[in-house]
Amino acid sequence: MTTTAEQIRSYRGPVLFSYGFRPFFLFAAVWAALAVALWLPMLTGHLTLPTAMTPIEWHVHELVYGYVPAVVAGFLLTAVPNWTGRLPVVGAPLAWLFGCWLAGRLAIATSAWIGAAAAAAIDVAFLLALGAVIAREIVASGNTRNLKVLAGVGLLLAGNVLFHVEAIDGAGAGYGMRLGIAAAILLIMLIGGRIIPSFTRNWLIRRGAGRLPAAFDQLDVVVMIASAAALALWVVLPAERATASVALAAMAMNLLRLARWAGERTAAEPLVLVLHVAYAFVPAGFGLLALGILAPGVVAPTGAVHGFTAGAIALMTLAVMTRASLGHTGQALTASPPIQAIYAAALVAALARLLAAFDVLREPMLHLSAAAWVLAFGGFVVVYGPLLARRRTA
């Protein structure tokens, strides 16, 4: 029987399509940097794209439904073979999936020319295709307990469809945006609940005696349920006090969950520490959502949501992309100074955006956040581009 490693060694096509993380992680970072670099001149009217969306709609859509699905694809196409024991999707099928994603970005950017409905159909096709491929791999292996990851892909798909419907109708209430963000946070909680304590435990055991992360138990289940309830309420009732109350409960539970993972012992290795810092933005996001509802004069709800987006989603995806890219290309699992600089820039981007949400030096903080964001994701492209595009997996 051919093993995954043997298949990869025998693969003779373009290196970029020899494993799912390569094209999707690299171009997710390219797009994240480019989308934000274009965003500010679009907002100020100095740049116009031939898109049927408003500048704000384009900005939100291309980060929530452009960037996030690319990272999800890179992660799942790399992780699923480990879960199922099946060979990874490589070569022409992988190139076809990547082409679907890229076609979506081009379609949205030119939707004023080709029509909003046609652009929506092209864009939505990627998540449909990704879900079908992942479902086929999991079902064929018989390891159906991992089908729950498809719920996140399904929510992203539903949210993307809803986002397009709202944009085309011109009377959107933000349901599509909130559903996409909620789906991304649930995936972070689900996957982070697996990898953060696992990676932390493995690293701490090599360091010697001391407190280890708690194993997954009923508390984690309760936290997931409470958080899902808070996010569902936020999607449907974003301004209700009941939503704020449940969000505060979710904040407290996620803080307890994070405290059980022994993150305070990981300061010596930023590659592990960053996972804990990124997850800390999950409870922070719930707290900010509640504050935006209860005290909108302190922080606007539209600004509070950046605890999830600029914080949890951006930093966690960078943490996963940097670590997975090192591990699957045979590199040492340690954060070099350039990798640490990427993390620092992403953290600055998140904190500056939250300060802007509190109306603290709003304009300078917005520009600082955008610049730091571009440095973080552009830095990933510079540091990891040669690794992902030219070297084969070890």
Tab-separated table of C-alpha atoms in Angstrom:
chain	number	residue	atom	x	y	z
A	1	MET	CA	0.000	0.000	0.000
A	2	THR	CA	1.335	3.449	-0.899
A	3	THR	CA	1.836	5.703	2.113
A	4	THR	CA	1.292	9.444	2.191
A	5	ALA	CA	5.032	10.092	2.474
A	6	GLU	CA	5.771	7.776	-0.471
A	7	GLN	CA	3.120	9.474	-2.609
A	8	ILE	CA	4.557	12.908	-1.872
A	9	ARG	CA	8.108	11.777	-2.630
A	10	SER	CA	6.967	10.274	-5.939
A	11	TYR	CA	4.948	13.335	-6.954
A	12	ARG	CA	6.538	15.031	-9.982
A	13	GLY	CA	4.160	17.920	-10.629
A	14	PRO	CA	4.529	21.543	-9.501
A	15	VAL	CA	5.738	21.674	-5.900
A	16	LEU	CA	3.022	24.195	-5.074
A	17	PHE	CA	0.377	21.505	-5.617
A	18	SER	CA	2.128	18.689	-3.758
A	19	TYR	CA	0.121	19.294	-0.566
A	20	GLY	CA	-2.956	21.353	0.334
A	21	PHE	CA	-1.272	23.730	2.746
A	22	ARG	CA	1.164	24.997	0.115
A	23	PRO	CA	-1.049	26.954	-2.306
A	24	PHE	CA	-3.772	27.852	0.175
A	25	PHE	CA	-1.590	29.105	3.024
A	26	LEU	CA	0.678	31.052	0.687
A	27	PHE	CA	-2.058	32.755	-1.296
A	28	ALA	CA	-4.302	33.259	1.726
A	29	ALA	CA	-1.494	35.392	3.160
A	30	VAL	CA	-0.947	37.157	-0.169
A	31	TRP	CA	-4.643	37.987	-0.338
A	32	ALA	CA	-4.887	39.079	3.314
A	33	ALA	CA	-2.033	41.551	2.826
A	34	LEU	CA	-3.294	42.783	-0.545
A	35	ALA	CA	-6.931	43.155	0.547
A	36	VAL	CA	-6.043	45.378	3.490
A	37	ALA	CA	-3.456	47.332	1.463
A	38	LEU	CA	-6.248	48.139	-1.015
A	39	TRP	CA	-8.876	48.768	1.651
A	40	LEU	CA	-7.843	52.179	2.984
A	41	PRO	CA	-7.461	53.865	-0.438
A	42	MET	CA	-10.807	52.330	-1.420
A	43	LEU	CA	-12.425	53.710	1.727
A	44	THR	CA	-11.056	57.206	1.117
A	45	GLY	CA	-12.064	57.162	-2.559
A	46	HIS	CA	-8.507	57.139	-3.924
A	47	LEU	CA	-8.984	53.689	-5.459
A	48	THR	CA	-11.984	52.111	-7.152
A	49	LEU	CA	-12.364	48.448	-8.065
A	50	PRO	CA	-14.968	47.300	-10.615
A	51	THR	CA	-16.901	45.459	-7.897
A	52	ALA	CA	-20.652	45.640	-7.367
A	53	MET	CA	-20.054	45.694	-3.607
A	54	THR	CA	-19.506	48.841	-1.567
A	55	PRO	CA	-15.941	49.289	-0.267
A	56	ILE	CA	-16.974	48.135	3.219
A	57	GLU	CA	-18.834	45.103	1.853
A	58	TRP	CA	-15.827	44.156	-0.278
A	59	HIS	CA	-13.470	44.548	2.684
A	60	VAL	CA	-15.575	42.360	4.957
A	61	HIS	CA	-16.343	39.752	2.314
A	62	GLU	CA	-12.800	39.287	1.106
A	63	LEU	CA	-11.440	38.733	4.606
A	64	VAL	CA	-14.296	36.630	5.982
A	65	TYR	CA	-15.155	34.704	2.793
A	66	GLY	CA	-11.934	35.085	0.828
A	67	TYR	CA	-9.118	34.730	3.333
A	68	VAL	CA	-10.740	32.485	5.957
A	69	PRO	CA	-11.942	29.734	3.564
A	70	ALA	CA	-8.461	29.563	2.006
A	71	VAL	CA	-6.891	28.923	5.410
A	72	VAL	CA	-9.606	26.400	6.277
A	73	ALA	CA	-8.940	24.610	2.972
A	74	GLY	CA	-5.196	24.516	3.570
A	75	PHE	CA	-5.672	23.145	7.066
A	76	LEU	CA	-8.306	20.528	6.236
A	77	LEU	CA	-6.613	19.270	3.077
A	78	THR	CA	-3.486	18.720	5.182
A	79	ALA	CA	-5.118	17.366	8.349
A	80	VAL	CA	-7.780	15.093	6.848
A	81	PRO	CA	-5.248	12.569	5.420
A	82	ASN	CA	-3.867	12.198	8.965
A	83	TRP	CA	-7.372	11.678	10.354
A	84	THR	CA	-8.496	9.235	7.677
A	85	GLY	CA	-5.339	7.412	6.587
A	86	ARG	CA	-6.190	8.226	2.965
A	87	LEU	CA	-3.815	9.791	0.469
A	88	PRO	CA	-3.927	13.601	0.258
A	89	VAL	CA	-5.509	15.555	-2.581
A	90	VAL	CA	-2.591	16.668	-4.778
A	91	GLY	CA	-1.775	17.611	-8.343
A	92	ALA	CA	-4.572	18.461	-10.761
A	93	PRO	CA	-7.471	18.066	-8.256
A	94	LEU	CA	-5.718	20.383	-5.805
A	95	ALA	CA	-4.933	22.869	-8.596
A	96	TRP	CA	-8.602	22.775	-9.611
A	97	LEU	CA	-9.724	23.561	-6.041
A	98	PHE	CA	-7.234	26.392	-5.808
A	99	GLY	CA	-8.436	27.696	-9.166
A	100	CYS	CA	-12.002	27.758	-7.825
A	101	TRP	CA	-10.879	29.909	-4.901
A	102	LEU	CA	-8.873	32.248	-7.135
A	103	ALA	CA	-11.779	32.548	-9.579
A	104	GLY	CA	-13.945	33.705	-6.692
A	105	ARG	CA	-11.546	36.508	-5.816
A	106	LEU	CA	-11.410	37.690	-9.417
A	107	ALA	CA	-15.194	37.408	-9.812
A	108	ILE	CA	-15.909	39.539	-6.751
A	109	ALA	CA	-13.343	42.134	-7.795
A	110	THR	CA	-14.962	42.438	-11.248
A	111	SER	CA	-18.597	41.836	-10.273
A	112	ALA	CA	-19.664	45.239	-11.640
A	113	TRP	CA	-18.625	43.927	-15.075
A	114	ILE	CA	-19.835	40.318	-14.955
A	115	GLY	CA	-22.853	40.866	-12.696
A	116	ALA	CA	-23.278	40.389	-8.974
A	117	ALA	CA	-25.290	37.168	-9.312
A	118	ALA	CA	-22.727	35.544	-11.617
A	119	ALA	CA	-19.897	36.602	-9.306
A	120	ALA	CA	-21.767	35.161	-6.323
A	121	ALA	CA	-22.224	31.809	-8.082
A	122	ILE	CA	-18.519	31.614	-8.943
A	123	ASP	CA	-17.505	32.592	-5.416
A	124	VAL	CA	-19.838	30.164	-3.631
A	125	ALA	CA	-18.673	27.264	-5.827
A	126	PHE	CA	-15.374	27.014	-3.929
A	127	LEU	CA	-16.901	26.232	-0.531
A	128	LEU	CA	-19.293	23.757	-2.183
A	129	ALA	CA	-16.366	21.993	-3.838
A	130	LEU	CA	-14.255	22.018	-0.682
A	131	GLY	CA	-17.087	20.591	1.405
A	132	ALA	CA	-17.699	17.848	-1.147
A	133	VAL	CA	-14.011	16.854	-1.256
A	134	ILE	CA	-13.641	16.767	2.534
A	135	ALA	CA	-16.908	14.838	2.945
A	136	ARG	CA	-15.793	12.271	0.363
A	137	GLU	CA	-12.473	11.716	2.118
A	138	ILE	CA	-13.992	11.356	5.587
A	139	VAL	CA	-16.891	9.123	4.521
A	140	ALA	CA	-14.645	6.889	2.390
A	141	SER	CA	-12.387	6.313	5.385
A	142	GLY	CA	-15.280	5.383	7.679
A	143	ASN	CA	-13.904	7.821	10.270
A	144	THR	CA	-17.177	9.722	10.447
A	145	ARG	CA	-16.544	11.295	13.863
A	146	ASN	CA	-14.550	13.953	12.010
A	147	LEU	CA	-17.574	14.947	9.952
A	148	LYS	CA	-18.271	17.649	12.532
A	149	VAL	CA	-15.633	19.847	10.894
A	150	LEU	CA	-17.976	20.009	7.909
A	151	ALA	CA	-20.432	21.937	10.072
A	152	GLY	CA	-17.984	24.843	10.048
A	153	VAL	CA	-17.579	24.644	6.277
A	154	GLY	CA	-21.369	24.449	5.929
A	155	LEU	CA	-21.866	27.527	8.081
A	156	LEU	CA	-19.292	29.425	6.021
A	157	LEU	CA	-21.126	28.374	2.876
A	158	ALA	CA	-24.522	29.445	4.256
A	159	GLY	CA	-23.089	32.730	5.482
A	160	ASN	CA	-21.471	33.446	2.130
A	161	VAL	CA	-24.740	32.840	0.277
A	162	LEU	CA	-26.558	35.077	2.748
A	163	PHE	CA	-23.905	37.784	2.413
A	164	HIS	CA	-24.341	37.822	-1.372
A	165	VAL	CA	-28.129	37.941	-1.080
A	166	GLU	CA	-27.913	40.914	1.285
A	167	ALA	CA	-25.377	42.702	-0.936
A	168	ILE	CA	-27.433	42.188	-4.092
A	169	ASP	CA	-30.661	43.297	-2.406
A	170	GLY	CA	-28.930	46.351	-0.972
A	171	ALA	CA	-30.766	45.939	2.328
A	172	GLY	CA	-28.368	43.796	4.291
A	173	ALA	CA	-28.659	43.603	8.054
A	174	GLY	CA	-25.237	42.003	8.527
A	175	TYR	CA	-26.508	38.443	9.022
A	176	GLY	CA	-24.116	37.051	6.431
A	177	MET	CA	-21.132	38.816	7.971
A	178	ARG	CA	-21.959	37.681	11.506
A	179	LEU	CA	-22.615	34.088	10.446
A	180	GLY	CA	-19.246	33.877	8.703
A	181	ILE	CA	-17.392	35.276	11.704
A	182	ALA	CA	-19.318	32.971	14.046
A	183	ALA	CA	-18.400	29.960	11.874
A	184	ALA	CA	-14.717	30.922	11.951
A	185	ILE	CA	-14.752	31.317	15.750
A	186	LEU	CA	-16.453	27.941	16.216
A	187	LEU	CA	-13.796	26.320	14.013
A	188	ILE	CA	-11.075	28.009	16.073
A	189	MET	CA	-12.673	26.705	19.257
A	190	LEU	CA	-13.115	23.199	17.849
A	191	ILE	CA	-9.705	22.815	16.227
A	192	GLY	CA	-7.909	24.957	18.810
A	193	GLY	CA	-9.345	22.740	21.525
A	194	ARG	CA	-7.511	19.860	19.871
A	195	ILE	CA	-4.203	21.347	18.887
A	196	ILE	CA	-3.441	23.897	21.620
A	197	PRO	CA	-3.385	21.489	24.589
A	198	SER	CA	-1.801	18.777	22.434
A	199	PHE	CA	1.065	20.918	21.128
A	200	THR	CA	1.520	22.473	24.564
A	201	ARG	CA	1.655	19.093	26.287
A	202	ASN	CA	4.187	17.729	23.788
A	203	TRP	CA	6.451	20.745	24.242
A	204	LEU	CA	6.155	20.840	28.052
A	205	ILE	CA	6.911	17.141	28.447
A	206	ARG	CA	10.237	17.707	26.709
A	207	ARG	CA	10.911	20.595	29.111
A	208	GLY	CA	10.528	18.471	32.252
A	209	ALA	CA	8.230	18.308	35.259
A	210	GLY	CA	5.433	20.779	35.813
A	211	ARG	CA	1.747	21.436	35.205
A	212	LEU	CA	0.377	20.021	31.957
A	213	PRO	CA	-2.738	21.031	30.002
A	214	ALA	CA	-5.990	19.457	31.109
A	215	ALA	CA	-7.372	16.721	28.885
A	216	PHE	CA	-10.539	17.317	26.882
A	217	ASP	CA	-13.532	16.659	29.110
A	218	GLN	CA	-17.137	17.666	29.779
A	219	LEU	CA	-16.129	21.248	30.573
A	220	ASP	CA	-14.912	21.672	27.006
A	221	VAL	CA	-18.248	20.381	25.722
A	222	VAL	CA	-20.153	22.842	27.925
A	223	VAL	CA	-17.934	25.723	26.774
A	224	MET	CA	-18.532	24.836	23.128
A	225	ILE	CA	-22.298	24.664	23.624
A	226	ALA	CA	-22.454	27.952	25.542
A	227	SER	CA	-20.243	29.687	22.991
A	228	ALA	CA	-22.304	28.367	20.082
A	229	ALA	CA	-25.443	29.671	21.801
A	230	ALA	CA	-23.871	33.101	22.301
A	231	LEU	CA	-22.750	33.271	18.687
A	232	ALA	CA	-26.155	32.135	17.405
A	233	LEU	CA	-27.865	34.850	19.449
A	234	TRP	CA	-25.399	37.418	18.149
A	235	VAL	CA	-26.065	36.401	14.545
A	236	VAL	CA	-29.846	36.683	14.967
A	237	LEU	CA	-30.216	39.291	17.738
A	238	PRO	CA	-27.023	41.381	17.679
A	239	ALA	CA	-28.312	44.234	19.842
A	240	GLU	CA	-30.313	42.433	22.550
A	241	ARG	CA	-29.320	42.414	26.221
A	242	ALA	CA	-29.972	38.663	26.355
A	243	THR	CA	-27.233	38.241	23.748
A	244	ALA	CA	-24.866	40.282	25.911
A	245	SER	CA	-25.639	38.135	28.969
A	246	VAL	CA	-24.919	34.868	27.177
A	247	ALA	CA	-21.788	36.385	25.593
A	248	LEU	CA	-20.481	37.315	29.049
A	249	ALA	CA	-21.057	33.739	30.210
A	250	ALA	CA	-19.194	32.467	27.131
A	251	MET	CA	-16.339	34.866	27.901
A	252	ALA	CA	-15.979	33.515	31.449
A	253	MET	CA	-16.122	29.891	30.297
A	254	ASN	CA	-13.521	30.403	27.590
A	255	LEU	CA	-11.211	32.120	30.051
A	256	LEU	CA	-11.499	29.057	32.294
A	257	ARG	CA	-10.873	26.760	29.340
A	258	LEU	CA	-7.772	28.709	28.337
A	259	ALA	CA	-6.437	28.732	31.911
A	260	ARG	CA	-6.526	24.911	31.953
A	261	TRP	CA	-4.025	24.693	29.076
A	262	ALA	CA	-0.914	25.825	31.025
A	263	GLY	CA	-0.114	28.620	28.610
A	264	GLU	CA	1.857	30.525	31.257
A	265	ARG	CA	4.565	27.850	30.996
A	266	THR	CA	5.166	28.370	27.250
A	267	ALA	CA	6.858	31.784	27.231
A	268	ALA	CA	10.170	30.256	26.150
A	269	GLU	CA	8.739	29.099	22.792
A	270	PRO	CA	6.713	31.700	20.857
A	271	LEU	CA	5.531	29.028	18.402
A	272	VAL	CA	3.507	27.523	21.281
A	273	LEU	CA	2.807	30.710	23.220
A	274	VAL	CA	1.170	32.398	20.214
A	275	LEU	CA	-1.564	29.735	20.180
A	276	HIS	CA	-2.574	30.719	23.714
A	277	VAL	CA	-2.375	34.444	22.956
A	278	ALA	CA	-4.530	33.954	19.860
A	279	TYR	CA	-7.129	31.944	21.766
A	280	ALA	CA	-7.264	34.679	24.432
A	281	PHE	CA	-8.956	36.863	21.837
A	282	VAL	CA	-11.909	34.442	21.822
A	283	PRO	CA	-13.057	35.376	25.347
A	284	ALA	CA	-11.993	38.955	24.631
A	285	GLY	CA	-14.234	38.914	21.575
A	286	PHE	CA	-17.221	37.723	23.590
A	287	GLY	CA	-16.564	40.404	26.181
A	288	LEU	CA	-16.310	43.110	23.541
A	289	LEU	CA	-19.542	41.976	21.898
A	290	ALA	CA	-21.316	42.257	25.248
A	291	LEU	CA	-19.778	45.663	25.899
A	292	GLY	CA	-20.808	46.877	22.448
A	293	ILE	CA	-24.411	45.966	23.276
A	294	LEU	CA	-24.504	47.220	26.852
A	295	ALA	CA	-22.361	50.337	26.407
A	296	PRO	CA	-22.274	51.342	22.726
A	297	GLY	CA	-21.010	54.759	23.751
A	298	VAL	CA	-17.825	53.125	25.001
A	299	VAL	CA	-17.211	50.824	22.055
A	300	ALA	CA	-19.311	50.640	18.904
A	301	PRO	CA	-20.636	47.146	18.067
A	302	THR	CA	-19.025	47.364	14.635
A	303	GLY	CA	-15.682	47.979	16.303
A	304	ALA	CA	-16.140	45.380	19.009
A	305	VAL	CA	-16.352	42.602	16.424
A	306	HIS	CA	-12.655	43.127	15.657
A	307	GLY	CA	-11.817	41.245	18.844
A	308	PHE	CA	-12.840	38.197	16.847
A	309	THR	CA	-11.606	39.241	13.398
A	310	ALA	CA	-8.374	41.188	13.853
A	311	GLY	CA	-7.639	39.272	17.049
A	312	ALA	CA	-8.695	35.627	17.243
A	313	ILE	CA	-9.072	34.852	13.544
A	314	ALA	CA	-5.989	36.675	12.259
A	315	LEU	CA	-3.575	35.616	14.984
A	316	MET	CA	-4.791	31.996	15.233
A	317	THR	CA	-4.680	31.435	11.491
A	318	LEU	CA	-1.162	32.871	11.326
A	319	ALA	CA	-0.132	30.663	14.258
A	320	VAL	CA	-1.501	27.560	12.531
A	321	MET	CA	-0.070	28.455	9.119
A	322	THR	CA	3.421	29.128	10.462
A	323	ARG	CA	3.549	25.972	12.575
A	324	ALA	CA	2.001	23.634	9.988
A	325	SER	CA	4.250	24.958	7.240
A	326	LEU	CA	7.331	24.276	9.359
A	327	GLY	CA	6.185	20.829	10.436
A	328	HIS	CA	5.153	19.620	6.989
A	329	THR	CA	8.343	20.808	5.299
A	330	GLY	CA	10.645	19.126	7.792
A	331	GLN	CA	11.788	22.298	9.568
A	332	ALA	CA	12.506	22.678	13.267
A	333	LEU	CA	9.396	23.533	15.279
A	334	THR	CA	10.690	26.743	16.764
A	335	ALA	CA	9.927	30.393	16.077
A	336	SER	CA	12.878	32.144	14.456
A	337	PRO	CA	13.243	35.934	14.838
A	338	PRO	CA	11.407	36.575	11.525
A	339	ILE	CA	8.503	34.372	12.667
A	340	GLN	CA	8.388	36.195	15.999
A	341	ALA	CA	8.276	39.484	14.074
A	342	ILE	CA	5.255	38.182	12.125
A	343	TYR	CA	3.474	37.387	15.390
A	344	ALA	CA	4.364	40.771	16.882
A	345	ALA	CA	3.044	42.631	13.843
A	346	ALA	CA	-0.228	40.668	13.924
A	347	LEU	CA	-0.645	41.411	17.631
A	348	VAL	CA	0.010	45.122	17.050
A	349	ALA	CA	-2.568	45.100	14.238
A	350	ALA	CA	-5.185	43.564	16.534
A	351	LEU	CA	-4.525	45.830	19.513
A	352	ALA	CA	-4.396	48.980	17.387
A	353	ARG	CA	-7.708	48.079	15.740
A	354	LEU	CA	-9.319	47.579	19.148
A	355	LEU	CA	-7.990	50.918	20.387
A	356	ALA	CA	-9.590	52.505	17.322
A	357	ALA	CA	-12.845	50.776	18.273
A	358	PHE	CA	-12.649	52.552	21.634
A	359	ASP	CA	-12.100	55.806	19.733
A	360	VAL	CA	-8.550	56.162	21.060
A	361	LEU	CA	-6.611	58.058	18.361
A	362	ARG	CA	-8.969	56.431	15.882
A	363	GLU	CA	-7.414	57.484	12.569
A	364	PRO	CA	-3.774	56.877	13.562
A	365	MET	CA	-4.726	53.520	15.101
A	366	LEU	CA	-6.605	52.447	11.971
A	367	HIS	CA	-3.579	53.246	9.836
A	368	LEU	CA	-1.213	51.549	12.305
A	369	SER	CA	-3.420	48.473	12.351
A	370	ALA	CA	-3.544	48.287	8.561
A	371	ALA	CA	0.223	48.756	8.240
A	372	ALA	CA	0.976	46.128	10.895
A	373	TRP	CA	-1.489	43.715	9.273
A	374	VAL	CA	0.211	44.069	5.894
A	375	LEU	CA	3.608	43.579	7.554
A	376	ALA	CA	2.394	40.425	9.314
A	377	PHE	CA	0.885	38.717	6.292
A	378	GLY	CA	3.404	40.143	3.863
A	379	GLY	CA	6.076	38.863	6.231
A	380	PHE	CA	4.564	35.391	6.045
A	381	VAL	CA	4.786	35.523	2.250
A	382	VAL	CA	8.418	36.634	2.341
A	383	VAL	CA	9.523	34.117	4.994
A	384	TYR	CA	7.442	31.130	3.914
A	385	GLY	CA	7.042	31.724	0.179
A	386	PRO	CA	10.324	30.009	-0.790
A	387	LEU	CA	9.574	27.173	1.629
A	388	LEU	CA	6.087	26.554	0.235
A	389	ALA	CA	6.760	27.069	-3.456
A	390	ARG	CA	10.162	25.469	-3.990
A	391	ARG	CA	10.842	22.763	-1.417
A	392	ARG	CA	9.250	19.364	-1.222
A	393	THR	CA	7.793	17.980	2.001
A	394	ALA	CA	10.314	16.033	4.000
